[in-house]
PDB file of C-alpha atoms in Angstrom:
ATOM      1  CA  PRO A   1     -37.425 -52.426  99.669  1.00 94.00           C
ATOM      2  CA  GLY A   2     -37.796 -50.591 102.953  1.00 94.00           C
ATOM      3  CA  ASP A   3     -37.338 -53.656 105.168  1.00 96.00           C
ATOM      4  CA  ILE A   4     -34.837 -53.286 108.005  1.00 97.00           C
ATOM      5  CA  VAL A   5     -31.746 -55.508 107.657  1.00 97.00           C
ATOM      6  CA  PHE A   6     -28.538 -56.220 109.552  1.00 96.00           C
ATOM      7  CA  ALA A   7     -25.145 -56.865 107.921  1.00 94.00           C
ATOM      8  CA  PHE A   8     -22.859 -59.131 109.968  1.00 95.00           C
ATOM      9  CA  GLY A   9     -19.159 -59.660 109.406  1.00 91.00           C
ATOM     10  CA  SER A  10     -15.654 -58.657 110.421  1.00 89.00           C
ATOM     11  CA  PRO A  11     -15.004 -55.306 108.725  1.00 85.00           C
ATOM     12  CA  PHE A  12     -11.325 -54.389 108.793  1.00 87.00           C
ATOM     13  CA  GLY A  13     -10.726 -57.305 111.172  1.00 86.00           C
ATOM     14  CA  PHE A  14     -13.212 -56.136 113.825  1.00 88.00           C
ATOM     15  CA  LYS A  15     -14.781 -59.532 114.480  1.00 90.00           C
ATOM     16  CA  PHE A  16     -18.469 -60.100 115.196  1.00 89.00           C
ATOM     17  CA  SER A  17     -19.593 -56.664 113.970  1.00 91.00           C
ATOM     18  CA  VAL A  18     -23.097 -55.736 112.873  1.00 93.00           C
ATOM     19  CA  SER A  19     -24.575 -52.712 111.104  1.00 92.00           C
ATOM     20  CA  GLN A  20     -28.202 -51.825 110.452  1.00 94.00           C
ATOM     21  CA  GLY A  21     -29.855 -50.430 107.370  1.00 95.00           C
ATOM     22  CA  ILE A  22     -32.728 -50.991 104.994  1.00 96.00           C
ATOM     23  CA  VAL A  23     -33.159 -52.828 101.732  1.00 96.00           C
ATOM     24  CA  SER A  24     -32.864 -50.052  99.169  1.00 93.00           C
ATOM     25  CA  ALA A  25     -33.631 -52.177  96.099  1.00 89.00           C
ATOM     26  CA  LYS A  26     -33.781 -55.737  94.816  1.00 92.00           C
ATOM     27  CA  GLY A  27     -32.690 -57.235  91.507  1.00 83.00           C
ATOM     28  CA  ARG A  28     -29.740 -54.870  91.049  1.00 79.00           C
ATOM     29  CA  LYS A  29     -27.199 -55.361  88.279  1.00 76.00           C
ATOM     30  CA  ILE A  30     -23.931 -53.648  89.202  1.00 70.00           C
ATOM     31  CA  GLY A  31     -21.622 -54.760  86.386  1.00 63.00           C
ATOM     32  CA  LEU A  32     -19.315 -57.075  88.351  1.00 64.00           C
ATOM     33  CA  LEU A  33     -19.916 -60.007  86.028  1.00 60.00           C
ATOM     34  CA  GLU A  34     -20.720 -58.094  82.850  1.00 59.00           C
ATOM     35  CA  GLU A  35     -17.478 -58.922  81.019  1.00 57.00           C
ATOM     36  CA  ARG A  36     -18.004 -62.647  81.648  1.00 55.00           C
ATOM     37  CA  GLY A  37     -21.702 -62.584  80.774  1.00 55.00           C
ATOM     38  CA  GLY A  38     -22.663 -63.451  84.345  1.00 60.00           C
ATOM     39  CA  TYR A  39     -26.088 -63.088  85.879  1.00 67.00           C
ATOM     40  CA  GLU A  40     -26.502 -60.474  88.608  1.00 73.00           C
ATOM     41  CA  ASN A  41     -29.425 -60.130  91.009  1.00 82.00           C
ATOM     42  CA  PHE A  42     -28.185 -58.255  94.079  1.00 87.00           C
ATOM     43  CA  ILE A  43     -30.024 -56.920  97.112  1.00 94.00           C
ATOM     44  CA  GLN A  44     -28.980 -53.282  97.559  1.00 92.00           C
ATOM     45  CA  THR A  45     -28.732 -52.047 101.152  1.00 94.00           C
ATOM     46  CA  ASP A  46     -27.478 -49.011 103.034  1.00 92.00           C
ATOM     47  CA  ALA A  47     -26.295 -51.229 105.918  1.00 91.00           C
ATOM     48  CA  ALA A  48     -22.541 -50.665 106.166  1.00 87.00           C
ATOM     49  CA  ILE A  49     -20.657 -53.375 104.271  1.00 87.00           C
ATOM     50  CA  ASN A  50     -16.883 -52.981 104.263  1.00 84.00           C
ATOM     51  CA  PRO A  51     -13.924 -55.209 103.411  1.00 84.00           C
ATOM     52  CA  GLY A  52     -14.280 -58.134 105.830  1.00 84.00           C
ATOM     53  CA  ASN A  53     -18.085 -58.248 105.680  1.00 83.00           C
ATOM     54  CA  SER A  54     -18.099 -60.288 102.454  1.00 85.00           C
ATOM     55  CA  GLY A  55     -19.529 -63.741 103.041  1.00 87.00           C
ATOM     56  CA  GLY A  56     -21.326 -62.639 106.184  1.00 91.00           C
ATOM     57  CA  PRO A  57     -25.097 -62.842 106.467  1.00 95.00           C
ATOM     58  CA  LEU A  58     -27.581 -60.097 105.731  1.00 96.00           C
ATOM     59  CA  THR A  59     -30.553 -60.795 108.010  1.00 97.00           C
ATOM     60  CA  ASN A  60     -34.035 -59.421 108.518  1.00 97.00           C
ATOM     61  CA  ILE A  61     -35.387 -58.252 111.902  1.00 97.00           C
ATOM     62  CA  TYR A  62     -36.354 -61.840 112.750  1.00 97.00           C
ATOM     63  CA  GLY A  63     -32.782 -63.086 112.364  1.00 96.00           C
ATOM     64  CA  GLU A  64     -33.586 -64.905 109.115  1.00 97.00           C
ATOM     65  CA  VAL A  65     -30.789 -64.813 106.555  1.00 97.00           C
ATOM     66  CA  VAL A  66     -31.983 -62.985 103.446  1.00 97.00           C
ATOM     67  CA  GLY A  67     -28.634 -62.638 101.693  1.00 96.00           C
ATOM     68  CA  MET A  68     -24.869 -62.978 101.772  1.00 94.00           C
ATOM     69  CA  ASN A  69     -22.879 -59.719 101.922  1.00 92.00           C
ATOM     70  CA  SER A  70     -20.890 -59.468  98.747  1.00 88.00           C
ATOM     71  CA  SER A  71     -19.701 -56.098  97.506  1.00 81.00           C
ATOM     72  CA  ILE A  72     -19.893 -52.321  97.698  1.00 76.00           C
ATOM     73  CA  ALA A  73     -20.109 -49.441  95.267  1.00 73.00           C
ATOM     74  CA  THR A  74     -17.220 -47.169  96.215  1.00 69.00           C
ATOM     75  CA  ARG A  75     -14.554 -44.855  94.926  1.00 67.00           C
ATOM     76  CA  THR A  76     -12.446 -45.159  98.080  1.00 70.00           C
ATOM     77  CA  SER A  77     -12.467 -48.942  98.785  1.00 67.00           C
ATOM     78  CA  VAL A  78     -14.608 -48.371 101.886  1.00 67.00           C
ATOM     79  CA  TYR A  79     -18.330 -47.999 102.577  1.00 68.00           C
ATOM     80  CA  ASN A  80     -19.992 -45.084 100.801  1.00 66.00           C
ATOM     81  CA  GLY A  81     -23.622 -45.983 101.465  1.00 71.00           C
ATOM     82  CA  LEU A  82     -24.198 -48.702  98.862  1.00 84.00           C
ATOM     83  CA  GLY A  83     -23.760 -52.342  99.795  1.00 88.00           C
ATOM     84  CA  PHE A  84     -24.840 -55.435  97.901  1.00 90.00           C
ATOM     85  CA  ALA A  85     -25.779 -58.930  98.989  1.00 93.00           C
ATOM     86  CA  ILE A  86     -26.509 -62.104  97.043  1.00 91.00           C
ATOM     87  CA  PRO A  87     -30.123 -63.240  97.726  1.00 95.00           C
ATOM     88  CA  VAL A  88     -30.277 -66.308  99.968  1.00 95.00           C
ATOM     89  CA  ASP A  89     -32.205 -68.378  97.392  1.00 94.00           C
ATOM     90  CA  MET A  90     -29.288 -67.986  94.946  1.00 90.00           C
ATOM     91  CA  VAL A  91     -26.806 -68.880  97.686  1.00 92.00           C
ATOM     92  CA  MET A  92     -28.786 -72.003  98.605  1.00 94.00           C
ATOM     93  CA  ARG A  93     -28.884 -73.232  94.989  1.00 90.00           C
ATOM     94  CA  VAL A  94     -25.077 -73.130  94.942  1.00 90.00           C
ATOM     95  CA  VAL A  95     -24.786 -74.730  98.388  1.00 93.00           C
ATOM     96  CA  ASP A  96     -27.166 -77.549  97.404  1.00 94.00           C
ATOM     97  CA  GLN A  97     -25.126 -78.298  94.257  1.00 93.00           C
ATOM     98  CA  ILE A  98     -21.832 -78.321  96.149  1.00 94.00           C
ATOM     99  CA  ILE A  99     -23.231 -80.657  98.806  1.00 96.00           C
ATOM    100  CA  GLY A 100     -25.079 -82.847  96.302  1.00 95.00           C
ATOM    101  CA  VAL A 101     -22.548 -83.269  93.499  1.00 94.00           C
ATOM    102  CA  GLY A 102     -19.392 -81.531  94.685  1.00 94.00           C
ATOM    103  CA  SER A 103     -19.408 -78.769  92.078  1.00 90.00           C
ATOM    104  CA  VAL A 104     -21.580 -76.016  90.631  1.00 88.00           C
ATOM    105  CA  SER A 105     -23.082 -76.281  87.170  1.00 82.00           C
ATOM    106  CA  ARG A 106     -24.736 -73.305  85.476  1.00 77.00           C
ATOM    107  CA  GLY A 107     -26.754 -73.031  82.316  1.00 78.00           C
ATOM    108  CA  TYR A 108     -24.983 -71.582  79.302  1.00 79.00           C
ATOM    109  CA  LEU A 109     -26.503 -70.472  76.006  1.00 86.00           C
ATOM    110  CA  GLY A 110     -23.463 -69.021  74.268  1.00 87.00           C
ATOM    111  CA  ILE A 111     -25.063 -65.765  73.156  1.00 88.00           C
ATOM    112  CA  SER A 112     -24.449 -62.067  73.514  1.00 84.00           C
ATOM    113  CA  MET A 113     -27.632 -60.139  74.192  1.00 82.00           C
ATOM    114  CA  SER A 114     -28.548 -56.545  73.558  1.00 75.00           C
ATOM    115  CA  ARG A 115     -27.913 -54.495  76.709  1.00 73.00           C
ATOM    116  CA  GLN A 116     -31.332 -52.908  76.484  1.00 77.00           C
ATOM    117  CA  ASP A 117     -34.660 -54.654  76.612  1.00 81.00           C
ATOM    118  CA  ILE A 118     -36.703 -54.569  73.435  1.00 84.00           C
ATOM    119  CA  ASP A 119     -39.033 -51.580  73.423  1.00 79.00           C
ATOM    120  CA  SER A 120     -41.753 -50.931  70.852  1.00 78.00           C
ATOM    121  CA  ALA A 121     -39.459 -48.844  68.580  1.00 82.00           C
ATOM    122  CA  MET A 122     -36.763 -51.519  68.532  1.00 83.00           C
ATOM    123  CA  ALA A 123     -39.326 -54.268  68.004  1.00 82.00           C
ATOM    124  CA  SER A 124     -40.881 -52.495  65.030  1.00 83.00           C
ATOM    125  CA  SER A 125     -37.428 -52.024  63.427  1.00 86.00           C
ATOM    126  CA  PHE A 126     -37.245 -55.837  63.331  1.00 82.00           C
ATOM    127  CA  GLY A 127     -40.832 -56.188  62.100  1.00 85.00           C
ATOM    128  CA  PHE A 128     -41.708 -57.695  65.461  1.00 84.00           C
ATOM    129  CA  GLU A 129     -44.474 -57.035  67.971  1.00 85.00           C
ATOM    130  CA  GLY A 130     -44.206 -58.026  71.596  1.00 83.00           C
ATOM    131  CA  LYS A 131     -41.512 -58.751  74.151  1.00 85.00           C
ATOM    132  CA  GLY A 132     -38.355 -60.799  73.862  1.00 86.00           C
ATOM    133  CA  VAL A 133     -34.576 -60.736  74.004  1.00 88.00           C
ATOM    134  CA  LEU A 134     -32.471 -59.654  71.030  1.00 89.00           C
ATOM    135  CA  VAL A 135     -29.520 -61.906  70.205  1.00 91.00           C
ATOM    136  CA  GLU A 136     -26.501 -59.824  69.194  1.00 89.00           C
ATOM    137  CA  ASP A 137     -24.330 -62.850  68.505  1.00 90.00           C
ATOM    138  CA  ALA A 138     -24.204 -66.629  68.965  1.00 90.00           C
ATOM    139  CA  THR A 139     -20.810 -68.183  69.661  1.00 90.00           C
ATOM    140  CA  PRO A 140     -19.958 -70.819  67.027  1.00 93.00           C
ATOM    141  CA  GLY A 141     -20.195 -74.348  68.417  1.00 93.00           C
ATOM    142  CA  ASP A 142     -21.969 -73.303  71.626  1.00 91.00           C
ATOM    143  CA  PRO A 143     -25.481 -74.517  72.544  1.00 91.00           C
ATOM    144  CA  ALA A 144     -27.422 -71.619  70.987  1.00 91.00           C
ATOM    145  CA  ASP A 145     -25.502 -71.905  67.710  1.00 92.00           C
ATOM    146  CA  GLU A 146     -26.077 -75.664  67.606  1.00 94.00           C
ATOM    147  CA  ALA A 147     -29.793 -75.032  68.184  1.00 92.00           C
ATOM    148  CA  GLY A 148     -29.919 -72.677  65.176  1.00 94.00           C
ATOM    149  CA  ILE A 149     -30.030 -69.336  67.017  1.00 93.00           C
ATOM    150  CA  HIS A 150     -28.359 -66.518  65.072  1.00 92.00           C
ATOM    151  CA  ARG A 151     -27.522 -62.824  65.299  1.00 90.00           C
ATOM    152  CA  GLY A 152     -30.718 -60.746  65.062  1.00 88.00           C
ATOM    153  CA  ASP A 153     -32.999 -63.488  66.399  1.00 90.00           C
ATOM    154  CA  ILE A 154     -35.439 -62.571  69.154  1.00 90.00           C
ATOM    155  CA  ILE A 155     -35.954 -65.135  71.898  1.00 89.00           C
ATOM    156  CA  THR A 156     -39.569 -64.938  73.009  1.00 88.00           C
ATOM    157  CA  HIS A 157     -40.041 -68.190  74.967  1.00 89.00           C
ATOM    158  CA  ILE A 158     -38.006 -70.861  76.765  1.00 86.00           C
ATOM    159  CA  ASN A 159     -39.686 -74.121  77.795  1.00 87.00           C
ATOM    160  CA  GLY A 160     -43.088 -72.487  77.271  1.00 89.00           C
ATOM    161  CA  GLY A 161     -42.278 -69.486  79.468  1.00 88.00           C
ATOM    162  CA  ALA A 162     -42.398 -66.021  77.910  1.00 88.00           C
ATOM    163  CA  MET A 163     -39.119 -64.092  77.942  1.00 86.00           C
ATOM    164  CA  LYS A 164     -39.870 -60.425  78.506  1.00 83.00           C
ATOM    165  CA  SER A 165     -36.421 -59.074  79.436  1.00 82.00           C
ATOM    166  CA  ASN A 166     -32.695 -59.789  79.358  1.00 79.00           C
ATOM    167  CA  THR A 167     -32.671 -60.268  83.132  1.00 74.00           C
ATOM    168  CA  GLN A 168     -35.432 -62.866  82.917  1.00 78.00           C
ATOM    169  CA  LEU A 169     -33.554 -64.819  80.233  1.00 79.00           C
TER     170      LEU A 169
END
């Protein structure tokens, strides 16, 4: 946050355009993929991103690509000060899979999680101390169900790594 960035693209058909702004926040969830249970981790910027900028690079002052312009928060379908970019490391994971195997494969647990992270009050209501992710439901026949994960379970670790929040899981 605070770093100067440039958003490149072709807003409204104006080719080879660039706007300047700063990184306002990282790790933003904006609800685009919420209904499908998708993972969101956007870079928020005030650099102008409009229709036609999507897919263009978001760069730092050294010309290094830090993200791919993706979406805006708007009530009018045009820039209102909030733009979002996919971090370049996420983009590169997809690119590497497409080049390597011709398709993209993502992990899938088959659970619905609580929308809020477990705080001390919620943890104590389950007779639990610590951090984890509350499972609201496990889809029958999906990987979590087959592994014995059920509604009300709290996932605390995966492959030895502690799970402290929904975003981390």
